[in-house]
Short mmCIF file of C-alpha atoms in Angstrom, two decimals:
data_model
loop_
_atom_site.label_atom_id
_atom_site.label_comp_id
_atom_site.label_asym_id
_atom_site.label_seq_id
_atom_site.Cartn_x
_atom_site.Cartn_y
_atom_site.Cartn_z
CA MET Y 1 6.44 16.22 10.75
CA SER Y 2 10.12 16.23 11.29
CA ASN Y 3 12.33 13.52 9.96
CA HIS Y 4 14.42 11.75 12.59
CA SER Y 5 16.99 9.03 12.28
CA SER Y 6 15.60 5.54 12.22
CA PRO Y 7 15.75 3.49 15.40
CA PRO Y 8 18.16 0.56 15.60
CA ALA Y 9 17.23 -2.34 13.34
CA ALA Y 10 16.77 -4.78 16.22
CA ARG Y 11 14.29 -2.46 17.91
CA ARG Y 12 12.37 -1.92 14.67
CA TRP Y 13 11.92 -5.64 14.12
CA LEU Y 14 10.93 -6.21 17.75
CA GLY Y 15 8.41 -3.43 17.26
CA LEU Y 16 7.12 -5.23 14.18
CA ALA Y 17 6.68 -8.37 16.30
CA VAL Y 18 4.35 -6.39 18.57
CA ILE Y 19 2.45 -4.98 15.58
CA ALA Y 20 2.10 -8.47 14.08
CA ALA Y 21 0.87 -9.75 17.45
CA ALA Y 22 -1.81 -7.06 17.32
CA GLN Y 23 -2.96 -8.23 13.89
CA PHE Y 24 -2.87 -11.84 15.11
CA MET Y 25 -5.06 -11.03 18.10
CA VAL Y 26 -7.58 -8.91 16.19
CA ILE Y 27 -8.18 -11.69 13.66
CA MET Y 28 -8.08 -14.48 16.26
CA ASP Y 29 -10.90 -12.81 18.16
CA THR Y 30 -13.15 -13.19 15.13
CA SER Y 31 -12.67 -16.97 14.95
CA ILE Y 32 -11.90 -18.26 18.43
CA ILE Y 33 -15.50 -18.17 19.65
CA GLY Y 34 -16.89 -20.47 16.93
CA VAL Y 35 -16.28 -23.77 18.69
CA ALA Y 36 -17.43 -22.36 22.06
CA LEU Y 37 -20.85 -21.22 20.82
CA PRO Y 38 -22.85 -24.34 21.84
CA GLN Y 39 -21.58 -24.13 25.44
CA MET Y 40 -22.24 -20.39 25.55
CA GLN Y 41 -25.75 -20.96 24.25
CA ALA Y 42 -26.49 -23.48 27.01
CA ASP Y 43 -24.97 -21.38 29.81
CA LEU Y 44 -26.24 -17.92 28.86
CA GLY Y 45 -29.60 -18.76 27.30
CA PHE Y 46 -29.04 -17.61 23.73
CA SER Y 47 -31.76 -18.47 21.26
CA GLN Y 48 -30.67 -20.13 18.02
CA GLU Y 49 -31.48 -16.89 16.14
CA ASN Y 50 -29.45 -14.65 18.46
CA LEU Y 51 -26.42 -16.91 18.84
CA SER Y 52 -24.76 -15.54 15.71
CA TRP Y 53 -24.55 -12.15 17.39
CA VAL Y 54 -21.69 -13.35 19.56
CA PHE Y 55 -19.72 -13.08 16.30
CA ASN Y 56 -21.67 -10.24 14.70
CA ALA Y 57 -21.45 -7.82 17.66
CA TYR Y 58 -17.66 -7.85 17.27
CA VAL Y 59 -17.77 -7.44 13.49
CA VAL Y 60 -20.31 -4.59 13.54
CA ALA Y 61 -18.31 -2.59 16.10
CA PHE Y 62 -15.00 -3.36 14.39
CA GLY Y 63 -16.15 -2.51 10.87
CA GLY Y 64 -18.15 0.53 11.92
CA LEU Y 65 -15.39 2.20 13.97
CA LEU Y 66 -12.29 1.54 11.84
CA LEU Y 67 -12.32 4.86 9.99
CA LEU Y 68 -12.72 6.75 13.25
CA GLY Y 69 -9.90 4.70 14.75
CA GLY Y 70 -7.64 5.62 11.85
CA LYS Y 71 -8.44 9.32 12.13
CA LEU Y 72 -7.89 9.32 15.90
CA SER Y 73 -4.51 7.72 15.25
CA ASP Y 74 -3.57 10.62 12.97
CA LEU Y 75 -4.88 13.25 15.38
CA PHE Y 76 -3.58 12.01 18.72
CA GLY Y 77 -0.66 9.79 17.79
CA ALA Y 78 -0.66 6.15 16.76
CA ARG Y 79 1.01 4.81 19.91
CA ARG Y 80 -1.48 6.54 22.18
CA ILE Y 81 -4.49 5.16 20.28
CA PHE Y 82 -2.80 1.73 20.07
CA THR Y 83 -2.49 1.71 23.88
CA ILE Y 84 -6.08 2.86 24.41
CA GLY Y 85 -7.22 0.12 22.02
CA TRP Y 86 -5.53 -2.60 24.08
CA VAL Y 87 -7.01 -1.28 27.32
CA THR Y 88 -10.42 -1.31 25.65
CA LEU Y 89 -9.88 -4.86 24.40
CA ILE Y 90 -8.94 -6.03 27.90
CA ALA Y 91 -12.13 -4.49 29.31
CA GLY Y 92 -14.28 -6.11 26.63
CA SER Y 93 -12.59 -9.50 27.05
CA ALA Y 94 -13.09 -9.45 30.82
CA ALA Y 95 -16.76 -8.49 30.43
CA ALA Y 96 -17.38 -11.17 27.79
CA GLY Y 97 -15.70 -13.85 29.89
CA MET Y 98 -17.56 -12.96 33.09
CA ALA Y 99 -20.94 -12.46 31.41
CA SER Y 100 -23.89 -14.18 33.04
CA ASP Y 101 -26.54 -13.16 30.51
CA VAL Y 102 -26.97 -12.43 26.82
CA GLY Y 103 -26.88 -8.62 27.06
CA VAL Y 104 -23.57 -8.46 28.93
CA GLU Y 105 -22.00 -10.98 26.56
CA LEU Y 106 -22.95 -9.01 23.46
CA ALA Y 107 -21.85 -5.73 25.08
CA GLY Y 108 -18.48 -7.28 25.90
CA ARG Y 109 -18.05 -8.46 22.33
CA ALA Y 110 -18.93 -4.99 20.99
CA VAL Y 111 -16.34 -3.41 23.31
CA GLN Y 112 -13.78 -5.93 22.04
CA GLY Y 113 -14.62 -4.85 18.48
CA ALA Y 114 -14.22 -1.18 19.42
CA GLY Y 115 -10.79 -1.93 20.88
CA ALA Y 116 -9.79 -3.79 17.72
CA ALA Y 117 -10.93 -0.81 15.61
CA LEU Y 118 -8.43 1.36 17.50
CA ILE Y 119 -5.63 -1.21 17.41
CA ALA Y 120 -5.70 -2.21 13.72
CA PRO Y 121 -5.19 1.17 11.98
CA SER Y 122 -2.77 2.53 14.60
CA ALA Y 123 -0.66 -0.64 14.28
CA LEU Y 124 -0.37 -0.18 10.52
CA THR Y 125 0.50 3.49 10.99
CA MET Y 126 3.36 2.58 13.32
CA LEU Y 127 4.56 -0.06 10.85
CA MET Y 128 4.88 2.73 8.27
CA MET Y 129 6.67 4.95 10.80
CA LEU Y 130 9.20 2.21 11.51
CA PHE Y 131 9.85 0.98 7.98
CA GLY Y 132 8.50 3.64 5.58
CA GLY Y 133 11.96 4.98 4.77
CA ASN Y 134 13.20 1.69 3.29
CA PRO Y 135 10.96 0.15 0.58
CA ARG Y 136 12.77 -3.21 0.75
CA GLU Y 137 12.34 -3.49 4.51
CA LEU Y 138 8.79 -2.17 4.24
CA THR Y 139 7.77 -4.99 1.91
CA LYS Y 140 9.22 -7.55 4.33
CA ALA Y 141 7.42 -5.86 7.21
CA PHE Y 142 4.11 -5.95 5.33
CA ALA Y 143 4.73 -9.64 4.59
CA LEU Y 144 5.23 -10.52 8.26
CA TYR Y 145 2.27 -8.37 9.26
CA GLY Y 146 0.08 -9.96 6.58
CA ALA Y 147 1.08 -13.49 7.60
CA ALA Y 148 -0.18 -12.81 11.13
CA ALA Y 149 -3.78 -12.57 9.86
CA PRO Y 150 -4.25 -16.15 8.57
CA ALA Y 151 -2.21 -17.41 11.50
CA GLY Y 152 -4.61 -15.66 13.86
CA GLY Y 153 -7.66 -17.02 12.06
CA THR Y 154 -6.44 -20.60 12.19
CA ALA Y 155 -5.10 -20.25 15.72
CA GLY Y 156 -8.55 -19.06 16.76
CA VAL Y 157 -10.17 -22.25 15.53
CA PHE Y 158 -7.35 -24.40 16.91
CA PHE Y 159 -7.17 -22.79 20.37
CA GLY Y 160 -10.94 -22.39 20.53
CA GLY Y 161 -11.34 -26.15 20.20
CA LEU Y 162 -8.53 -26.84 22.66
CA ILE Y 163 -9.82 -24.39 25.30
CA THR Y 164 -13.45 -25.43 24.96
CA GLU Y 165 -12.58 -29.11 25.25
CA TYR Y 166 -10.12 -28.90 28.16
CA ALA Y 167 -11.12 -25.71 30.02
CA SER Y 168 -14.35 -23.69 29.61
CA TRP Y 169 -15.73 -21.15 27.17
CA PRO Y 170 -14.87 -17.98 29.21
CA TRP Y 171 -11.21 -18.73 28.57
CA VAL Y 172 -11.60 -18.00 24.86
CA PHE Y 173 -11.92 -14.39 26.06
CA TYR Y 174 -9.58 -14.47 29.05
CA ILE Y 175 -6.70 -15.64 26.84
CA ASN Y 176 -6.56 -12.10 25.43
CA ILE Y 177 -5.79 -10.48 28.77
CA PRO Y 178 -2.23 -11.74 29.51
CA ILE Y 179 -1.21 -11.22 25.88
CA ALA Y 180 -2.60 -7.68 25.94
CA LEU Y 181 -0.80 -6.90 29.21
CA ILE Y 182 2.52 -8.05 27.75
CA ILE Y 183 1.99 -5.88 24.66
CA LEU Y 184 1.13 -2.87 26.83
CA ALA Y 185 4.28 -3.45 28.90
CA VAL Y 186 6.64 -3.45 25.89
CA THR Y 187 4.89 -0.79 23.81
CA PRO Y 188 6.65 2.25 25.40
CA ALA Y 189 10.09 0.79 24.64
CA LEU Y 190 9.43 -0.50 21.13
CA MET Y 191 6.72 1.56 19.47
CA PRO Y 192 7.42 4.87 17.69
CA THR Y 193 6.19 8.04 19.35
CA GLY Y 194 6.47 11.31 17.45
CA GLY Y 195 4.31 14.34 18.18
CA LEU Y 196 0.67 14.77 17.34
CA ALA Y 197 0.20 14.14 13.66
CA SER Y 198 -2.34 16.94 13.40
CA ARG Y 199 -3.81 19.73 15.47
CA SER Y 200 -7.10 19.74 13.60
CA ARG Y 201 -10.42 19.12 15.28
CA ILE Y 202 -12.34 15.85 15.13
CA ASP Y 203 -15.24 15.94 12.70
CA LEU Y 204 -17.74 14.54 15.20
CA LEU Y 205 -20.73 14.71 12.88
CA GLY Y 206 -18.76 12.96 10.16
CA ALA Y 207 -17.62 10.32 12.66
CA VAL Y 208 -21.20 9.67 13.76
CA THR Y 209 -22.58 9.41 10.22
CA VAL Y 210 -19.85 7.14 8.83
CA THR Y 211 -19.80 4.92 11.92
CA GLY Y 212 -23.58 4.66 11.92
CA GLY Y 213 -23.68 4.05 8.18
CA LEU Y 214 -21.00 1.35 8.19
CA ALA Y 215 -22.49 -0.30 11.27
CA ALA Y 216 -25.95 -0.30 9.66
CA LEU Y 217 -24.51 -1.72 6.43
CA VAL Y 218 -22.71 -4.54 8.25
CA TYR Y 219 -25.79 -5.17 10.43
CA ALA Y 220 -28.06 -5.47 7.40
CA ILE Y 221 -25.64 -7.76 5.61
CA VAL Y 222 -25.05 -10.17 8.47
CA GLN Y 223 -28.76 -10.31 9.34
CA ALA Y 224 -30.03 -10.72 5.77
CA PRO Y 225 -29.46 -14.50 5.51
CA GLU Y 226 -31.49 -14.96 8.71
CA VAL Y 227 -34.42 -12.58 8.12
CA GLY Y 228 -34.35 -12.75 4.32
CA TRP Y 229 -32.91 -10.49 1.63
CA GLY Y 230 -36.42 -9.59 0.51
CA SER Y 231 -37.71 -8.58 3.94
CA ALA Y 232 -38.72 -5.00 4.68
CA ARG Y 233 -36.40 -5.02 7.70
CA THR Y 234 -33.34 -5.74 5.57
CA TRP Y 235 -34.14 -3.06 3.01
CA LEU Y 236 -35.04 -0.43 5.60
CA VAL Y 237 -31.69 -0.91 7.34
CA LEU Y 238 -29.86 -0.87 4.01
CA ALA Y 239 -31.68 2.32 3.04
CA GLY Y 240 -30.68 3.89 6.34
CA ALA Y 241 -27.07 2.88 5.71
CA VAL Y 242 -27.12 4.44 2.23
CA VAL Y 243 -28.62 7.69 3.57
CA LEU Y 244 -26.03 7.93 6.35
CA LEU Y 245 -23.09 7.14 4.07
CA ALA Y 246 -24.31 9.57 1.40
CA GLY Y 247 -24.68 12.20 4.10
CA PHE Y 248 -21.16 11.47 5.24
CA VAL Y 249 -19.73 11.96 1.74
CA ALA Y 250 -21.65 15.23 1.37
CA LEU Y 251 -20.31 16.44 4.72
CA GLN Y 252 -16.73 15.56 3.83
CA ALA Y 253 -17.01 17.52 0.60
CA VAL Y 254 -17.80 20.77 2.45
CA ARG Y 255 -15.93 20.41 5.77
CA ARG Y 256 -12.74 22.43 6.22
CA GLU Y 257 -11.31 19.69 8.46
CA PRO Y 258 -13.05 16.48 7.32
CA LEU Y 259 -12.76 13.10 8.94
CA VAL Y 260 -11.83 11.69 5.51
CA ARG Y 261 -10.25 13.94 2.93
CA LEU Y 262 -12.07 12.81 -0.21
CA GLY Y 263 -9.07 13.77 -2.32
CA ILE Y 264 -7.22 10.81 -0.83
CA PHE Y 265 -9.11 8.56 -3.23
CA ARG Y 266 -7.55 10.39 -6.17
CA VAL Y 267 -4.12 9.12 -5.15
CA PRO Y 268 -2.95 6.69 -7.87
CA ASN Y 269 -3.75 3.05 -7.07
CA LEU Y 270 -5.21 3.73 -3.59
CA GLY Y 271 -8.79 3.19 -4.72
CA ALA Y 272 -7.83 0.16 -6.83
CA ALA Y 273 -5.92 -1.40 -3.94
CA ASN Y 274 -8.84 -0.91 -1.56
CA LEU Y 275 -11.27 -2.43 -4.06
CA ALA Y 276 -8.94 -5.41 -4.42
CA GLN Y 277 -8.80 -5.80 -0.62
CA LEU Y 278 -12.61 -5.63 -0.42
CA LEU Y 279 -13.02 -8.36 -3.06
CA LEU Y 280 -10.20 -10.40 -1.54
CA GLY Y 281 -11.99 -10.42 1.82
CA ALA Y 282 -15.31 -11.18 0.11
CA ALA Y 283 -13.78 -14.27 -1.52
CA TRP Y 284 -11.37 -15.54 1.14
CA ILE Y 285 -13.48 -15.41 4.31
CA PRO Y 286 -16.41 -17.43 2.86
CA MET Y 287 -13.94 -20.03 1.56
CA TRP Y 288 -12.34 -20.40 4.99
CA PHE Y 289 -15.75 -20.44 6.74
CA PHE Y 290 -17.39 -23.09 4.54
CA LEU Y 291 -14.27 -25.22 4.36
CA ASN Y 292 -14.38 -25.52 8.15
CA LEU Y 293 -18.08 -26.49 7.96
CA TYR Y 294 -17.38 -29.10 5.28
CA LEU Y 295 -14.69 -30.69 7.44
CA GLN Y 296 -16.97 -30.87 10.47
CA GLN Y 297 -20.47 -31.41 9.08
CA VAL Y 298 -19.67 -33.62 6.08
CA LEU Y 299 -16.34 -35.32 6.76
CA GLY Y 300 -17.17 -35.66 10.46
CA TYR Y 301 -14.14 -33.93 11.94
CA THR Y 302 -14.46 -32.66 15.50
CA ALA Y 303 -13.43 -29.09 16.34
CA PHE Y 304 -9.83 -29.77 17.25
CA PRO Y 305 -8.92 -31.93 14.19
CA SER Y 306 -10.78 -29.46 11.97
CA GLY Y 307 -8.57 -26.63 13.18
CA ALA Y 308 -5.48 -28.78 12.75
CA ALA Y 309 -6.55 -29.62 9.18
CA LEU Y 310 -6.28 -25.92 8.29
CA LEU Y 311 -2.65 -25.72 9.41
CA PRO Y 312 -1.08 -26.72 6.03
CA MET Y 313 -2.98 -23.89 4.37
CA THR Y 314 -1.86 -21.45 7.07
CA VAL Y 315 1.78 -22.54 6.84
CA LEU Y 316 1.75 -22.02 3.06
CA ILE Y 317 0.17 -18.58 3.43
CA MET Y 318 2.88 -17.55 5.89
CA ILE Y 319 5.63 -18.85 3.62
CA GLY Y 320 4.02 -17.17 0.63
CA MET Y 321 3.69 -13.82 2.38
CA VAL Y 322 7.10 -13.81 4.07
CA VAL Y 323 9.28 -15.47 1.42
CA LEU Y 324 7.58 -15.52 -1.97
CA ALA Y 325 5.51 -12.34 -2.16
CA PRO Y 326 8.28 -9.79 -1.40
CA ARG Y 327 10.57 -11.29 -4.04
CA ALA Y 328 7.79 -11.60 -6.60
CA ILE Y 329 6.61 -8.02 -6.04
CA GLY Y 330 10.14 -6.76 -6.54
CA ARG Y 331 10.40 -8.63 -9.82
CA PHE Y 332 6.91 -8.33 -11.32
CA GLY Y 333 5.37 -5.30 -9.57
CA PRO Y 334 2.25 -4.95 -7.39
CA LYS Y 335 -0.27 -4.98 -10.25
CA ASN Y 336 0.87 -8.25 -11.79
CA MET Y 337 1.11 -9.94 -8.41
CA THR Y 338 -2.38 -8.81 -7.38
CA VAL Y 339 -3.93 -10.11 -10.60
CA ALA Y 340 -1.99 -13.40 -10.47
CA GLY Y 341 -2.83 -13.95 -6.81
CA LEU Y 342 -6.55 -13.38 -7.30
CA LEU Y 343 -6.57 -15.69 -10.33
CA LEU Y 344 -4.90 -18.43 -8.28
CA LEU Y 345 -7.38 -17.86 -5.47
CA ALA Y 346 -10.25 -18.19 -7.93
CA ALA Y 347 -8.76 -21.39 -9.35
CA GLY Y 348 -8.31 -22.94 -5.92
CA MET Y 349 -11.88 -22.20 -4.89
CA ALA Y 350 -13.27 -23.44 -8.20
CA TRP Y 351 -11.35 -26.67 -7.51
CA LEU Y 352 -12.87 -26.83 -4.02
CA SER Y 353 -16.34 -26.68 -5.56
CA PHE Y 354 -15.83 -30.33 -6.62
CA VAL Y 355 -15.92 -31.57 -3.00
CA ARG Y 356 -17.89 -34.80 -2.52
CA PRO Y 357 -20.19 -36.05 0.25
CA ASP Y 358 -17.95 -39.11 0.65
CA GLY Y 359 -14.72 -37.24 0.00
CA SER Y 360 -11.51 -37.09 1.99
CA PHE Y 361 -9.25 -34.35 3.28
CA VAL Y 362 -6.24 -35.48 1.23
CA THR Y 363 -8.13 -35.67 -2.06
CA ASP Y 364 -10.92 -33.10 -1.85
CA VAL Y 365 -9.52 -30.40 0.43
CA LEU Y 366 -5.74 -30.29 0.71
CA PRO Y 367 -4.60 -29.66 -2.92
CA ALA Y 368 -7.29 -27.09 -3.74
CA SER Y 369 -6.92 -25.28 -0.42
CA LEU Y 370 -3.17 -24.95 -0.96
CA VAL Y 371 -3.72 -23.37 -4.39
CA ALA Y 372 -6.20 -20.92 -2.85
CA ALA Y 373 -3.81 -20.17 0.02
CA LEU Y 374 -0.96 -19.43 -2.39
CA GLY Y 375 -3.20 -17.03 -4.30
CA MET Y 376 -4.26 -15.27 -1.10
CA SER Y 377 -0.65 -14.83 0.02
CA LEU Y 378 0.43 -13.35 -3.31
CA ALA Y 379 -2.51 -10.90 -3.61
CA PHE Y 380 -2.72 -9.68 -0.01
CA ILE Y 381 0.72 -8.10 0.38
CA PRO Y 382 0.82 -5.91 -2.78
CA THR Y 383 -2.73 -4.62 -2.23
CA LEU Y 384 -2.13 -3.85 1.44
CA GLY Y 385 1.24 -2.22 0.76
CA THR Y 386 -0.14 -0.11 -2.09
CA ALA Y 387 -3.17 1.01 -0.08
CA ILE Y 388 -1.04 2.23 2.84
CA SER Y 389 2.01 3.55 1.00
CA SER Y 390 0.09 5.54 -1.59
CA ALA Y 391 -1.22 7.99 1.00
CA ARG Y 392 0.61 10.89 2.59
CA PRO Y 393 2.47 9.79 5.74
CA GLU Y 394 0.44 12.18 7.91
CA GLU Y 395 -2.67 10.36 6.68
CA GLY Y 396 -1.26 6.91 7.41
CA GLY Y 397 -3.86 6.23 10.10
CA LEU Y 398 -6.67 7.21 7.76
CA ALA Y 399 -5.29 5.03 4.97
CA SER Y 400 -4.94 2.15 7.43
CA GLY Y 401 -8.52 2.63 8.58
CA ILE Y 402 -9.78 2.69 5.00
CA VAL Y 403 -7.99 -0.52 3.95
CA ASN Y 404 -9.03 -2.34 7.12
CA THR Y 405 -12.60 -1.18 6.56
CA SER Y 406 -12.48 -2.36 2.94
CA TYR Y 407 -11.37 -5.84 3.95
CA GLN Y 408 -13.85 -6.15 6.85
CA ILE Y 409 -16.83 -4.85 4.86
CA GLY Y 410 -15.86 -7.12 1.98
CA SER Y 411 -15.66 -10.06 4.35
CA ALA Y 412 -19.11 -9.35 5.77
CA ILE Y 413 -20.68 -8.86 2.34
CA GLY Y 414 -19.01 -11.95 0.91
CA LEU Y 415 -19.90 -14.19 3.83
CA ALA Y 416 -23.53 -13.03 3.88
CA ALA Y 417 -23.91 -13.48 0.12
CA MET Y 418 -22.26 -16.91 0.06
CA THR Y 419 -24.32 -17.99 3.09
CA ALA Y 420 -27.47 -17.13 1.17
CA ILE Y 421 -26.23 -19.04 -1.90
CA ALA Y 422 -25.22 -22.05 0.19
CA ALA Y 423 -28.59 -22.15 1.93
CA ALA Y 424 -30.41 -21.95 -1.41
CA TYR Y 425 -28.54 -25.06 -2.55
CA GLY Y 426 -29.12 -27.10 0.61
CA ALA Y 427 -26.52 -26.04 3.19
CA ASP Y 428 -29.27 -25.48 5.78
CA ARG Y 429 -30.21 -29.18 5.77
CA ILE Y 430 -28.09 -30.30 8.71
CA GLY Y 431 -27.56 -34.05 8.77
CA ASP Y 432 -27.85 -34.51 4.99
CA PRO Y 433 -24.25 -34.77 3.69
CA ALA Y 434 -25.27 -34.63 0.03
CA ALA Y 435 -27.34 -31.46 0.46
CA LEU Y 436 -24.70 -29.85 2.64
CA THR Y 437 -22.03 -30.60 0.06
CA ASP Y 438 -24.14 -29.10 -2.72
CA GLY Y 439 -24.56 -25.92 -0.67
CA PHE Y 440 -20.88 -25.66 0.23
CA SER Y 441 -19.89 -26.34 -3.37
CA ALA Y 442 -22.12 -23.49 -4.56
CA ALA Y 443 -20.54 -21.16 -1.97
CA PHE Y 444 -17.02 -22.11 -3.11
CA LEU Y 445 -17.97 -21.46 -6.72
CA GLY Y 446 -19.56 -18.13 -5.83
CA ALA Y 447 -16.44 -17.07 -3.95
CA ALA Y 448 -14.34 -18.09 -6.97
CA VAL Y 449 -16.40 -15.73 -9.13
CA VAL Y 450 -15.78 -12.90 -6.65
CA ALA Y 451 -12.02 -13.52 -6.81
CA LEU Y 452 -12.19 -13.59 -10.61
CA VAL Y 453 -13.99 -10.24 -10.62
CA GLY Y 454 -11.26 -8.92 -8.31
CA ALA Y 455 -8.57 -10.05 -10.76
CA GLY Y 456 -10.34 -8.35 -13.65
CA ALA Y 457 -10.90 -5.12 -11.73
CA SER Y 458 -7.25 -5.05 -10.65
CA ALA Y 459 -6.06 -5.59 -14.21
CA LEU Y 460 -8.19 -2.66 -15.38
CA LEU Y 461 -7.73 -0.18 -12.52
CA PHE Y 462 -4.17 -0.60 -11.25
CA ARG Y 463 -1.61 1.69 -12.79
CA LYS Y 464 1.41 -0.39 -13.61
CA THR Y 465 4.54 0.53 -11.66
CA GLU Y 466 8.14 -0.38 -12.23
CA GLY Y 467 8.89 -4.00 -11.50
CA SER Y 468 11.52 -3.09 -8.95
CA GLU Y 469 9.12 -1.13 -6.80
CA ALA Y 470 7.90 -3.01 -3.78
CA VAL Y 471 5.46 -0.29 -2.81
CA PRO Y 472 5.04 3.33 -3.89
CA GLU Y 473 7.24 5.98 -2.35
CA PRO Y 474 5.68 8.62 -0.05
CA ALA Y 475 4.51 11.86 -1.62
CA ASP Y 476 7.24 14.36 -2.46
CA GLY Y 477 8.07 16.90 0.17
CA VAL Y 478 6.60 14.88 3.04
CA THR Y 479 8.74 13.23 5.67
CA VAL Y 480 7.86 10.59 8.20
CA ASP Y 481 8.49 10.83 11.91
CA ARG Y 482 10.14 7.54 12.89
CA THR Y 483 11.23 8.40 16.39
CA VAL Y 484 11.13 5.66 19.01
#
């Protein structure tokens, strides 16, 4: 690709605001429906067993299609795929909001997930196109982008409670539409264009096998706590996922134009950064999920105060990502910051495991959650930046799809595993604060172990870079098209 002069700084940062809004929306859509589920169950006729699929339909489509979304971004241009993703999200949101039965609701949620799978990797690709030529600016851009994720998760809980209490559940979906229309309106003026990143053909068979394999893996994981980890159904689906994913790897090894160039994983630190993101998601999402349950089911908070109680943690994450992490990475390097952040996250969650049935927010939740939040903010930025920046610029969409997939799959695995642990220790005994607390405590401790494993793996696998490096430089001889 040709190298063009960078767009004006003001336009680049406005473009970043749009990209951060995309990350905010994608994450918000995973959390905003939680408070609305009881009303949706009553209106649409969901059974208790099927209700979780309002969440899972989104996650399965999102996690299963991310790699394809990243490759499409490389093939057809990030801005084009970004735009198609928003149109898809609007369609899914409208269908989910207008649904009058279970099937339409789940289809709408799956379409929303498909749209998010196009938006997320293309947004990261455009971030690299805008800021990839300046490592200092790139680290700041990653920080602002990363801060949008926890903000979106907390905003989802907060707005979900507000909308459900003062409007009606369809509006948790309709709220996406005006925001998406605004983003579509400003995208042509702010987002980088460039030509097609590649003229190669789409590996359709590879796309089908990896999408089917990832979707089957996520499906098996999210269903396992409900049907049982020892059930034949769980293991048959897992076996199918393994067969499909193994077939995908075999295909990529022999294809002339593969969906995923396997050699990308030989890039220094890319594999280590993706493993760290997977374990970070596997630790962080269960902590956030069970902390919300502890506030509501044990401390007796209603939905709106529960969302508000998470705001201090969110504010600290945003400060950590925007202010602390870029400076710390520049001084200590990505490896040291990743290890330190995961260790802090593990410490905060181990502290949370001491929650009490008769506890309080100020004593049992706030201090430990702030330690965990600080750890998350310090580990997220260096791992994300390393995972994206280590790849060739023309494979930015693929690298974005891989890192998003790593985090989403890790989140699904971690949440399913910690749900099973929590249930084994009493978290399924609704109405019994002592049993619930024991279950939540076990989940917090399990998530702490995951974060500790992540710290150890990062210490062993990351190649240490110079302390002044925010993120790795692009490969020699490759330029980035940053035209707007």
